[in-house]
C-alpha atoms as a printed R data frame, in Angstrom:
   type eleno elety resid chain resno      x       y       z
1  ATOM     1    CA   UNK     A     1 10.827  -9.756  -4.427
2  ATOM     2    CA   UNK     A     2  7.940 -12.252  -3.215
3  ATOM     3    CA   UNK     A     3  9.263 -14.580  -6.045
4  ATOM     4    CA   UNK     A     4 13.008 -14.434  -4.959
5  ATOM     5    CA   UNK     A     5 11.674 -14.858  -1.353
6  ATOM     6    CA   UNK     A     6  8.887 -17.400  -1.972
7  ATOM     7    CA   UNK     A     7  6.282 -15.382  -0.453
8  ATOM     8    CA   UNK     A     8  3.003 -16.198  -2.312
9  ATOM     9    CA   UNK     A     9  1.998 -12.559  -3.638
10 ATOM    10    CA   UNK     A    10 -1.318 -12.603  -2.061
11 ATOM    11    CA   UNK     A    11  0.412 -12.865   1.741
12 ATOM    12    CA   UNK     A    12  2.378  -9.320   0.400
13 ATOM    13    CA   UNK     A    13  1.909  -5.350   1.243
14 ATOM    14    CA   UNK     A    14  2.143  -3.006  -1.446
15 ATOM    15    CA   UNK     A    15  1.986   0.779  -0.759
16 ATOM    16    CA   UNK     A    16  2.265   3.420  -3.654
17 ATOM    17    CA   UNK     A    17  1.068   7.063  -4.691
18 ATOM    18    CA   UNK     A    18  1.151   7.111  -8.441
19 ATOM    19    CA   UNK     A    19 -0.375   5.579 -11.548
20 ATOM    20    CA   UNK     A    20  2.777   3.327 -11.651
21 ATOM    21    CA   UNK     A    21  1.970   1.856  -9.054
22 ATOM    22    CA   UNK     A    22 -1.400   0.118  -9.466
23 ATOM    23    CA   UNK     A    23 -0.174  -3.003 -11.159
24 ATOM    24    CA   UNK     A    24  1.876  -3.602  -7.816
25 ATOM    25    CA   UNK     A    25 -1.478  -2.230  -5.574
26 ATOM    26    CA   UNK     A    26 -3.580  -4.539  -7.368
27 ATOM    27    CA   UNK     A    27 -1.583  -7.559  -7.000
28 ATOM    28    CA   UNK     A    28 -0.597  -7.356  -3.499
29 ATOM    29    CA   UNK     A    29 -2.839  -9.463  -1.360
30 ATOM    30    CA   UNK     A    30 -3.364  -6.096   0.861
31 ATOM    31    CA   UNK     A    31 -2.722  -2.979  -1.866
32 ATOM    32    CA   UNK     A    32 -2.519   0.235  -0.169
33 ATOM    33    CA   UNK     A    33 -2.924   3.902  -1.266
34 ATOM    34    CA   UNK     A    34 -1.395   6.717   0.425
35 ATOM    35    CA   UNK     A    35 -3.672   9.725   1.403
36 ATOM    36    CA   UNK     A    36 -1.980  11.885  -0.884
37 ATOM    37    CA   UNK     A    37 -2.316   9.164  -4.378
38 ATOM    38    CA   UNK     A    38 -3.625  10.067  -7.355
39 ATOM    39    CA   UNK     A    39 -6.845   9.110  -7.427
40 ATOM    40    CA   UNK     A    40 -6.687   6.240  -9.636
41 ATOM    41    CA   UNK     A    41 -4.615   4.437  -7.374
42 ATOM    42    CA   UNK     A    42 -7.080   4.785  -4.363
43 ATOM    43    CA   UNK     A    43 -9.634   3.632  -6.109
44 ATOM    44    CA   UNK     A    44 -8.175   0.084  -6.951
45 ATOM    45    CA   UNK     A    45 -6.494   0.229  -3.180
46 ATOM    46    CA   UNK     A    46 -7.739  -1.941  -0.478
47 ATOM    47    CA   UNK     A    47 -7.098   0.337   2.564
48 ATOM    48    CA   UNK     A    48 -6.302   4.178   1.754
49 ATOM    49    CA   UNK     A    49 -4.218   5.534   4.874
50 ATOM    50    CA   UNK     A    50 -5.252   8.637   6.919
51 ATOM    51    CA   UNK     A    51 -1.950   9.577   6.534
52 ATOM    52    CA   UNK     A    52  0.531  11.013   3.384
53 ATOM    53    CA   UNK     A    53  4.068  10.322   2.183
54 ATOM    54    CA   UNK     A    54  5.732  13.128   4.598
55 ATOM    55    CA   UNK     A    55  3.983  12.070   7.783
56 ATOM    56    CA   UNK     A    56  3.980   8.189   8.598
57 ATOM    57    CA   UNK     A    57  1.375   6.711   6.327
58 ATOM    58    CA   UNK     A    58  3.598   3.755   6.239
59 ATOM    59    CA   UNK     A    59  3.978   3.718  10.125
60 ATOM    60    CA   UNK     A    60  0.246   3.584  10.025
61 ATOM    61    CA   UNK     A    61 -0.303   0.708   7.777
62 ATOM    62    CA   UNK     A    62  2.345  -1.362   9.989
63 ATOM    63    CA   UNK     A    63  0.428  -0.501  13.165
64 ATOM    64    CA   UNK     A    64 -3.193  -0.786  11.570
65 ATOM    65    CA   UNK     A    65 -2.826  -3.833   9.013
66 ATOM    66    CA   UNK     A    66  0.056  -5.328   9.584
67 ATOM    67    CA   UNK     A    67  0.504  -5.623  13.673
68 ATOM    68    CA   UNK     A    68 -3.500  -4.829  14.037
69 ATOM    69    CA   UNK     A    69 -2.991  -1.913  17.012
């Protein structure tokens, strides 16, 4: 998506749970676990969020990272 959009990678969010997503995590300029990944994702995240899956995590890392509230 960053490629088709010319977004340089490291100016991108990526938000994921699972071991499939820690390529994505770990290129994103700001990778992001959710409170409720498995633990190998969290541990190569930059910011986990307070949050899970079912109850705004990514409302939180809009308002936290992205808009700074």
């Amino acid at each position: 998506l960053c490629e088709m959009l010319n977004v340089d990678i490291k100016n991108a969010y990526a938000a994921g749970d699972e071991r499939n997503d820690i390529s994505m995590i770990q290129a994103a300029g700001v990778g992001v676990a959710m409170k409720n990944a498995v633990e190998e994702a969290k541990a190569v995240a930059d910011y986990v969020t307070e949050n899970d899956n079912n109850h705004d995590a990514i409302a939180e890392v809009i308002d936290k990272l992205m808009l700074g509230a």
